[in-house]
Coordinates of C-alpha atoms and ligand atoms in Angstrom, one line a residue:
X1 CA 11.0 16.8 -4.9
X2 CA 11.9 15.0 -1.6
X3 CA 9.7 12.7 0.9
X4 CA 10.2 15.6 3.2
X5 CA 7.7 18.0 1.4
X6 CA 4.8 18.0 3.8
X7 CA 7.1 19.0 7.2
X8 CA 5.8 18.6 10.8
X9 CA 3.9 21.9 11.5
X10 CA 1.7 20.8 14.7
X11 CA 4.7 18.2 15.8
X12 CA 3.3 14.5 17.3
X13 CA 0.3 14.4 19.0
X14 CA 0.1 11.1 22.0
X15 CA -2.2 8.9 20.9
X16 CA -4.4 7.0 23.1
X17 CA -3.7 3.5 24.6
X18 CA -5.8 0.6 24.4
X19 CA -6.8 -2.1 22.3
X20 CA -9.8 -1.3 21.2
X21 CA -10.9 2.0 19.3
X22 CA -13.9 3.0 17.6
X23 CA -14.4 3.6 13.7
X24 CA -16.3 6.8 14.6
X25 CA -17.7 8.6 11.4
X26 CA -15.7 5.9 8.8
X27 CA -18.1 6.0 5.6
X28 CA -18.8 10.1 5.7
X29 CA -18.5 11.2 2.1
X30 CA -22.5 12.2 2.6
X31 CA -21.7 14.5 5.9
X32 CA -22.0 18.3 5.9
X33 CA -22.8 19.7 9.2
X34 CA -19.3 19.9 11.5
X35 CA -19.2 17.1 14.2
X36 CA -18.6 18.6 17.6
X37 CA -15.2 19.0 18.9
X38 CA -14.2 17.2 14.7
X39 CA -10.4 17.9 14.6
X40 CA -9.2 20.0 11.5
X41 CA -6.4 19.5 9.3
X42 CA -3.5 21.9 10.0
X43 CA -5.2 24.3 7.6
X44 CA -7.9 24.4 8.9
X45 CA -10.0 21.0 6.8
X46 CA -12.1 18.6 7.4
X47 CA -11.4 15.0 7.1
X48 CA -13.6 13.3 5.6
X49 CA -13.6 10.2 7.6
X50 CA -11.3 9.8 10.9
X51 CA -8.7 7.1 11.9
X52 CA -9.8 4.0 12.1
X53 CA -7.4 3.2 15.1
X54 CA -5.6 5.9 17.7
X55 CA -3.5 3.6 19.9
X56 CA -1.0 3.1 17.6
X57 CA 0.2 4.4 13.9
X58 CA -1.0 2.4 10.9
X59 CA -0.4 3.1 7.3
X60 CA -0.3 0.8 3.8
X61 CA -4.0 -0.9 4.8
X62 CA -4.4 -4.3 2.6
X63 CA -7.8 -5.0 3.6
X64 CA -9.4 -8.6 3.3
X65 CA -12.4 -10.0 4.2
X66 CA -11.9 -13.6 5.9
X67 CA -15.3 -15.4 6.5
X68 CA -17.1 -12.4 6.7
X69 CA -15.0 -10.1 8.8
X70 CA -13.2 -7.6 8.0
X71 CA -9.1 -7.8 8.3
X72 CA -6.9 -4.8 8.0
X73 CA -3.1 -5.5 7.5
X74 CA -1.0 -2.6 7.6
X75 CA 2.4 -1.5 8.0
X76 CA 3.0 -0.2 12.0
X77 CA 4.4 3.0 11.9
X78 CA 6.7 4.0 14.8
X79 CA 8.6 7.2 15.9
X80 CA 12.1 7.7 14.9
X81 CA 15.1 10.2 15.5
X82 CA 15.7 9.5 11.7
X83 CA 15.6 12.7 9.7
X84 CA 13.0 12.2 6.5
X85 CA 14.9 11.4 3.1
X86 CA 14.1 10.6 -0.5
X87 CA 14.7 7.0 0.4
X88 CA 12.0 6.6 3.4
X89 CA 14.9 5.9 5.5
X90 CA 12.3 7.5 8.5
X91 CA 10.1 4.5 7.9
X92 CA 11.8 2.4 10.4
X93 CA 9.1 -0.3 11.1
X94 CA 10.5 -3.7 13.1
X95 CA 6.6 -5.8 13.3
X96 CA 3.2 -5.9 12.4
X97 CA -0.2 -5.8 13.9
X98 CA -3.6 -7.4 12.6
X99 CA -6.8 -4.6 12.7
X100 CA -10.2 -6.6 12.6
X101 CA -13.7 -5.4 12.9
X102 CA -17.0 -7.2 12.1
X103 CA -18.6 -4.2 9.9
X104 CA -17.2 -1.0 8.6
X105 CA -17.7 2.0 10.7
X106 CA -18.0 -0.5 13.7
X107 CA -15.2 -1.2 17.0
X108 CA -12.0 -1.8 15.5
X109 CA -9.4 -4.4 17.3
X110 CA -5.5 -4.1 17.4
X111 CA -4.0 -7.8 17.3
X112 CA -0.7 -8.6 19.0
X113 CA 2.3 -8.6 17.3
X114 CA 1.7 -11.2 14.4
X115 CA 5.5 -10.8 13.4
X116 CA 9.1 -8.9 14.3
X117 CA 11.5 -8.5 12.0
X118 CA 13.4 -10.2 15.0
X119 CA 11.6 -13.6 13.8
X120 CA 12.6 -13.6 10.2
X121 CA 16.0 -15.2 9.6
X122 CA 16.7 -13.4 6.4
X123 CA 15.5 -9.6 7.1
X124 CA 16.9 -6.7 9.3
X125 CA 14.9 -3.4 8.9
X126 CA 12.1 -1.8 7.5
X127 CA 9.1 -3.9 7.4
X128 CA 7.0 -2.1 5.1
X129 CA 3.7 -2.1 3.5
X130 CA 2.6 -6.0 3.8
X131 CA -0.6 -7.9 2.5
X132 CA -1.9 -11.1 3.0
X133 CA -4.0 -14.4 1.4
X134 CA -5.7 -17.1 2.6
X135 CA -5.7 -20.9 0.4
X136 CA -6.8 -24.2 2.2
X137 CA -6.9 -23.1 5.6
X138 CA -3.7 -21.2 5.5
X139 CA -3.3 -17.7 6.1
X140 CA -0.4 -15.8 4.4
X141 CA 2.1 -12.2 5.1
X142 CA 3.7 -11.2 2.8
X143 CA 6.2 -8.5 3.4
X144 CA 9.0 -6.0 2.3
X145 CA 12.3 -6.1 4.4
X146 CA 16.0 -5.3 3.4
X147 CA 17.9 -8.2 3.2
X148 CA 20.6 -9.3 5.8
X149 CA 22.6 -10.8 3.3
X150 CA 22.9 -8.2 0.8
X151 CA 23.2 -5.0 3.4
X152 CA 26.8 -4.9 2.4
X153 CA 25.9 -2.5 -0.3
X154 CA 25.2 0.4 1.1
X155 CA 21.2 0.5 1.0
X156 CA 20.6 -2.7 2.0
X157 CA 18.7 -4.4 -0.9
X158 CA 15.0 -5.0 -0.3
X159 CA 13.2 -8.6 -0.9
X160 CA 9.5 -9.7 -0.4
X161 CA 8.9 -12.6 2.5
X162 CA 6.2 -14.8 3.0
X163 CA 5.1 -16.0 6.4
X164 CA 2.3 -18.3 7.8
X165 CA -0.1 -18.7 10.3
X166 CA -4.0 -20.6 10.8
X167 CA -5.0 -17.5 12.2
X168 CA -5.9 -14.4 10.0
X169 CA -4.0 -12.3 13.0
X170 CA -1.0 -14.3 13.4
X171 CA 1.5 -14.9 14.6
X172 CA 2.4 -15.9 11.9
X173 CA 5.7 -18.0 11.4
X174 CA 8.5 -16.5 8.7
X175 CA 9.9 -18.8 5.9
X176 CA 14.0 -19.2 5.9
X177 CA 14.6 -17.1 3.1
X178 CA 12.9 -14.6 0.9
X179 CA 10.7 -15.2 -2.0
X180 CA 13.3 -16.7 -4.9
X181 CA 13.2 -14.0 -7.5
X182 CA 11.7 -11.3 -5.3
X183 CA 13.2 -7.4 -5.1
X184 CA 11.7 -4.2 -4.1
X185 CA 8.3 -3.3 -2.0
X186 CA 4.9 -3.2 -1.4
X187 CA 3.8 -6.9 -2.0
X188 CA -0.2 -7.4 -2.9
X189 CA -1.8 -10.4 -3.4
X190 CA -4.7 -10.7 -5.9
X191 CA -6.5 -14.5 -6.2
X192 CA -8.7 -14.5 -9.7
X193 CA -11.9 -15.9 -9.6
X194 CA -10.5 -19.2 -10.9
X195 CA -8.5 -19.3 -7.7
X196 CA -4.8 -18.4 -9.7
X197 CA -3.0 -16.1 -7.3
X198 CA -0.8 -13.2 -8.5
X199 CA 1.7 -10.9 -6.8
X200 CA 1.9 -7.0 -7.7
X201 CA 5.0 -5.2 -6.2
X202 CA 7.5 -2.7 -6.8
X203 CA 8.4 0.9 -5.6
X204 CA 10.6 3.7 -7.1
X205 CA 12.8 5.6 -4.9
X206 CA 13.3 3.9 -1.9
X207 CA 11.7 1.0 -3.2
X208 CA 14.6 0.5 -5.3
X209 CA 12.7 -0.5 -8.6
X210 CA 14.8 1.9 -10.9
X211 CA 17.9 -0.2 -9.6
X212 CA 16.6 -3.7 -10.6
X213 CA 15.9 -2.0 -14.6
X214 CA 18.3 -4.5 -16.1
X215 CA 17.1 -7.6 -13.9
X216 CA 20.3 -7.1 -11.2
X217 CA 20.8 -4.9 -8.3
X218 CA 23.0 -1.7 -9.6
X219 CA 24.1 -0.5 -6.3
X220 CA 24.8 3.0 -7.8
X221 CA 21.9 3.1 -9.6
X222 CA 19.7 6.4 -8.5
X223 CA 17.9 7.0 -6.1
X224 CA 15.1 8.4 -7.5
X225 CA 13.0 8.9 -11.0
X226 CA 15.7 7.3 -14.0
X227 CA 14.9 11.0 -15.8
X228 CA 14.1 9.5 -19.5
X229 CA 11.0 11.7 -19.0
X230 CA 10.2 10.9 -22.8
X231 CA 10.4 7.3 -22.1
X232 CA 8.1 4.6 -20.7
X233 CA 7.7 4.8 -17.4
X234 CA 9.1 1.9 -15.1
X235 CA 6.2 -0.7 -14.6
X236 CA 5.2 -2.3 -11.3
X237 CA 5.8 -5.8 -11.8
X238 CA 3.3 -8.6 -11.7
X239 CA 4.1 -12.7 -11.3
X240 CA 1.4 -15.7 -11.0
X241 CA 1.9 -17.7 -7.7
X242 CA 2.6 -21.2 -7.2
X243 CA -0.4 -23.3 -5.7
X244 CA 1.7 -23.2 -2.4
X245 CA 1.7 -19.6 -2.6
X246 CA 5.2 -19.4 -1.4
X247 CA 6.9 -19.3 -4.4
X248 CA 6.9 -17.4 -8.2
X249 CA 5.7 -19.9 -10.9
X250 CA 7.4 -17.5 -13.3
X251 CA 9.7 -14.4 -14.1
X252 CA 7.9 -11.3 -12.7
X253 CA 6.3 -9.2 -15.7
X254 CA 5.8 -5.4 -16.3
X255 CA 2.2 -4.4 -15.3
X256 CA 2.5 -1.9 -18.1
X257 CA 0.2 1.3 -17.7
X258 CA -1.1 2.4 -21.1
X259 CA -2.4 6.1 -21.9
X260 CA -5.4 6.8 -23.6
X261 CA -3.8 6.5 -27.4
X262 CA -2.7 3.0 -26.3
X263 CA 1.2 4.5 -26.0
X264 CA 3.1 3.8 -22.3
X265 CA 2.7 6.8 -19.9
X266 CA 5.7 8.2 -19.9
X267 CA 8.5 8.4 -17.2
X268 CA 8.3 12.5 -17.3
X269 CA 4.4 12.1 -16.8
X270 CA 4.5 12.3 -12.8
X271 CA 0.6 13.0 -12.5
X272 CA 0.3 9.2 -14.0
X273 CA 3.5 6.8 -13.9
X274 CA 3.4 4.3 -11.0
X275 CA 5.6 4.8 -7.9
X276 CA 4.4 2.5 -5.4
X277 CA 1.8 0.8 -3.6
X278 CA 0.4 -1.7 -6.5
X279 CA -3.2 -3.2 -5.5
X280 CA -5.6 -5.5 -8.2
X281 CA -9.5 -5.9 -7.9
X282 CA -11.6 -7.4 -10.3
X283 CA -15.5 -5.9 -11.1
X284 CA -16.9 -7.4 -13.6
X285 CA -15.0 -8.9 -15.9
X286 CA -12.3 -5.8 -15.7
X287 CA -9.2 -6.1 -14.0
X288 CA -8.3 -2.5 -11.9
X289 CA -4.9 -1.8 -11.6
X290 CA -4.5 0.5 -8.8
X291 CA -1.5 2.7 -7.2
X292 CA 0.1 5.9 -6.0
X293 CA 2.1 8.1 -7.8
X294 CA 4.5 8.9 -5.4
X295 CA 5.8 12.5 -4.9
X296 CA 2.5 14.1 -7.2
X297 CA 0.1 11.9 -4.0
X298 CA -2.3 10.5 -6.5
X299 CA -4.2 7.5 -6.0
X300 CA -4.9 6.2 -9.4
X301 CA -6.8 3.3 -11.3
X302 CA -6.2 1.9 -14.9
X303 CA -7.9 -0.7 -16.4
X304 CA -7.1 -3.9 -17.8
X305 CA -8.8 -7.0 -19.1
X306 CA -6.4 -9.6 -17.5
X307 CA -4.3 -10.1 -14.1
X308 CA -0.9 -9.2 -16.7
X309 CA -2.9 -6.0 -18.4
X310 CA -1.9 -3.9 -20.3
X311 CA -3.9 -1.7 -17.8
X312 CA -5.4 1.5 -19.1
X313 CA -5.1 4.6 -17.7
X314 CA -8.4 5.6 -16.4
X315 CA -7.9 8.6 -13.6
X316 CA -7.5 9.6 -9.2
X317 CA -9.6 7.3 -7.0
X318 CA -8.0 9.5 -4.4
X319 CA -6.6 13.7 -3.8
X320 CA -3.2 13.9 -2.2
X321 CA -4.2 13.3 1.7
X322 CA -1.9 15.2 4.5
X323 CA 1.4 13.9 4.4
X324 CA 3.8 12.3 1.9
X325 CA 2.7 8.9 1.1
X326 CA -0.7 7.4 -0.1
X327 CA -1.3 4.0 -0.2
X328 CA -4.7 2.0 0.0
X329 CA -6.4 -1.3 -0.6
X330 CA -10.0 -1.6 -2.2
X331 CA -12.7 -4.7 -1.1
X332 CA -16.1 -4.9 -1.6
X333 CA -17.9 -5.9 1.5
X334 CA -21.9 -5.8 1.9
X335 CA -22.4 -4.8 -1.7
X336 CA -20.3 -1.5 -1.4
X337 CA -16.8 -0.8 -2.2
X338 CA -14.6 0.4 0.5
X339 CA -11.1 2.4 -0.1
X340 CA -8.9 2.0 2.9
X341 CA -6.3 4.6 2.9
X342 CA -4.0 6.5 5.6
X343 CA -3.1 9.8 6.2
X344 CA -0.8 11.4 8.7
X345 CA -3.8 13.4 11.0
X346 CA -3.2 12.1 14.3
X347 CA 0.4 13.3 13.9
X348 CA 1.0 15.6 10.9
X349 CA 4.5 13.6 10.8
X350 CA 5.2 12.1 7.3
X351 CA 6.4 9.1 9.1
X352 CA 3.6 8.3 11.6
X353 CA 0.6 7.4 9.9
X354 CA -3.3 6.6 10.9
X355 CA -5.6 4.4 8.5
X356 CA -9.1 5.2 7.5
X357 CA -11.7 4.0 5.4
X358 CA -14.4 5.9 3.0
X359 CA -16.9 4.5 0.5
X360 CA -15.8 3.9 -3.3
X361 CA -18.5 4.5 -6.3
X362 CA -18.5 3.6 -9.3
X363 CA -20.5 5.6 -12.4
X364 CA -22.7 3.3 -14.9
X365 CA -19.5 2.8 -17.1
X366 CA -17.3 1.4 -14.4
X367 CA -14.9 4.8 -14.0
X368 CA -14.6 5.8 -10.1
X369 CA -15.4 9.4 -9.5
X370 CA -12.4 11.2 -7.0
X371 CA -12.8 11.3 -3.9
X372 CA -11.4 14.3 -2.3
X373 CA -9.8 13.5 1.8
X374 CA -11.1 16.9 3.0
X375 CA -14.9 18.1 3.2
X376 CA -15.5 21.4 1.3
Ligands
FUB1 O1 5.4 2.4 4.5 C1 6.6 2.5 4.1 C2 6.6 2.7 2.6 O2 5.7 4.1 2.4 C3 5.2 1.9 1.9 O3 6.2 1.1 1.8 C4 5.0 2.7 0.9 O4 4.3 1.9 -0.1 C5 4.9 4.2 1.4 O5 3.5 4.1 1.6

C-alpha cells in the first residue's frame, strides 16, 4: 500500500493569514448539535475537533507544559510539487515554528522561525517530526533531517539532531553534527520522574528503520516493511540520554511490543505493529508506549513497567484520521489528559496537515477508550 492512499479530493483550501488563531471547539468529545457553518469532511462527516491554527500547516504535534504554559512543537508542512510516494518525499519541510497557548481552548500563538534547515550545518532537507525537552534552564529541540554527508546514497540518510535555546519558542542553535549513534527519525524525549531522560525514535518505510536492521545503513535495503510477516516486527528504538541532553549514554535498544500472550507482535500484524511516531508518558507506575501503525493509520498504545519495555499491546487510541499519517502526543494539563493529533481538514492533501487537540480519557483499569476523530 502506498502513502498515496488518501488522495486529494477537494484540493487545497487557502488558510487565513495572521499570527494568532482561536482554537475553536478544541475539546469537543461531547458535542451533539452541529455548530453553524461547521466544516464537514469530504465524505460528509463531522470532525471531532477543529484545527488549532489556520495560518500555517502543521503536523506531528509534540506538546509540553513548560512553566504552566502549553507549547506545541509541530512539523511545519509546506506546499510542494513533489508527488506522493512510499518514502514520503512530498513531506519537504524546511523549518520549525512553535505554537503556544495559556490554556486548551484559548488563543494559540504561532511563533517565528525557531530553526531553519539552512541553520543546521549537517542537514540537507526534510525537517520532519520534532520534539523538545527542558533541563537546567535550557530548552532542547530534537529533529530528524537528511545528513548532507550521506547524501551520496540515493535516499539521503536520516539522522537526529539537537538544537538549544534559552526560550521555549527559540530561536534554537543547532549542534554542528547530528547526535552520534542516531539514525532514522521521529525523536520523542521522555524525562522520567527520577530525572533520567530517554529518547524514543524510529520509523519504517521513509523513516528508513528497516535499512538499519543489522546496525549499519543498507542503501539497497527495502523501501517498506521487511515482508517477514511471521517474524517479530521491527521495533522502535529507545536510548538513555546523557545529562547533557545532547548525547546518547548507550547503544539504542529495541522498544519491543508484546501481544497478550507475551510474544512479540509480528511483522504481518499491520493493525498492531510499530510504524513511526513514538510517544511515551507515565501514569501512576505504568509507562505508556504510544505509536502510529502507518499504513493502517491507527494510533496505538502498549503498557510497560519501565522506560525500556517490553510493552504489552493494549489497543487503539485513535481511529484513522483524514489523511495518510497519524502522529500525536499526550500530556496531562489541568488534571486532564489531552491528545494532540493532526489530520488534513484544511487542505485534504496528505502533506498539508493541521494539528488538533481533544481530551483523552482513561478507564478505571488504566485502559484508553478508543477515540473516533469523527462524530457520528
Ligand atoms: O511529517 C513527516 C513524517 O510523517 C513524520 O516524521 C512521520 O511521523 C509522519 O507523520
